[in-house]
Amino acid sequence: MAELKTEGYTAIEVAESKLMHWLMPLHYFYEKRGLVLPPVTFLDGVTMPDPERELLVHDRDMTPTLADYHADGLGLRVLGVERSDDYLLRMVILETLGTREPVEFGAIGIDLGRFEPEVRRLIEEGVEPLGGILNDKGMPHTSEPRGFFAISCDSLVSEALNAVAGTELFGRCNQLSDADGVVFADIVEVLPEHGGAKMGGGA
């Protein structure tokens, strides 16, 4: 069982079962590998240090946010995939196109049934991040973070983000909804230490 805590979480009080639901995409891949999710502490976004607060505490997609911050396009490296009918679960790393530096690790659950065939094909190919596809296709949607957290870096996160085991990293649980207000993606997003090395320009 994952170790969950809350700290200074004044914005919303939630039950542990809901916190686990928010973490579901990532928790699924840990369970599949026979691993226990490392300790996670949910916290109020305003208490998060910068640059993580700048990069996480907002209602924008992470793909364009990180692309702007690192002044580079982002590619997708898929670490694991599960699929059932119209639902796709994927554990991934977002990395810069220029240097292939990891700028985000996480997992996403996507309702493929909400997309037209062409967009669905692009998502299933697993080459471009979902946020990039949505923006390229001009698909209206909203991003609604449900919780922010600190996570203790274990071997899996350490390998994905080139981090030292035991380092405290920060992330968020997010959901994306279409123009009708229907949720089509649940996402867990973890950033490298200090948001990753900023590579120039950017926001």
mmCIF file of N, CA and C in Angstrom, residues 9 40 44 51 55 74 88 111 172:
data_model
loop_
_atom_site.group_PDB
_atom_site.id
_atom_site.type_symbol
_atom_site.label_atom_id
_atom_site.label_comp_id
_atom_site.label_asym_id
_atom_site.label_seq_id
_atom_site.Cartn_x
_atom_site.Cartn_y
_atom_site.Cartn_z
ATOM 1 N N TYR A 9 -2.509 21.217 3.385
ATOM 2 C CA TYR A 9 -3.407 21.062 2.244
ATOM 3 C C TYR A 9 -4.721 21.772 2.537
ATOM 4 N N VAL A 40 4.146 9.562 -0.930
ATOM 5 C CA VAL A 40 3.600 10.744 -1.599
ATOM 6 C C VAL A 40 2.948 11.639 -0.551
ATOM 7 N N ASP A 44 -0.622 21.854 -0.548
ATOM 8 C CA ASP A 44 -1.216 23.016 -1.207
ATOM 9 C C ASP A 44 -0.204 23.555 -2.206
ATOM 10 N N PRO A 51 11.354 26.438 -9.162
ATOM 11 C CA PRO A 51 10.460 26.694 -10.301
ATOM 12 C C PRO A 51 9.304 25.698 -10.428
ATOM 13 N N LEU A 55 5.887 25.833 -12.806
ATOM 14 C CA LEU A 55 5.657 24.847 -13.857
ATOM 15 C C LEU A 55 4.433 23.975 -13.621
ATOM 16 N N LEU A 74 9.086 18.904 -27.485
ATOM 17 C CA LEU A 74 9.113 17.739 -26.617
ATOM 18 C C LEU A 74 8.684 16.488 -27.367
ATOM 19 N N LEU A 88 -6.763 3.611 -22.807
ATOM 20 C CA LEU A 88 -5.324 3.424 -22.937
ATOM 21 C C LEU A 88 -4.617 3.953 -21.699
ATOM 22 N N ASP A 111 -9.252 8.109 -22.528
ATOM 23 C CA ASP A 111 -10.463 7.541 -23.122
ATOM 24 C C ASP A 111 -10.411 7.783 -24.623
ATOM 25 N N ARG A 172 1.975 16.775 -9.971
ATOM 26 C CA ARG A 172 0.558 17.077 -9.830
ATOM 27 C C ARG A 172 -0.272 15.966 -10.464
#
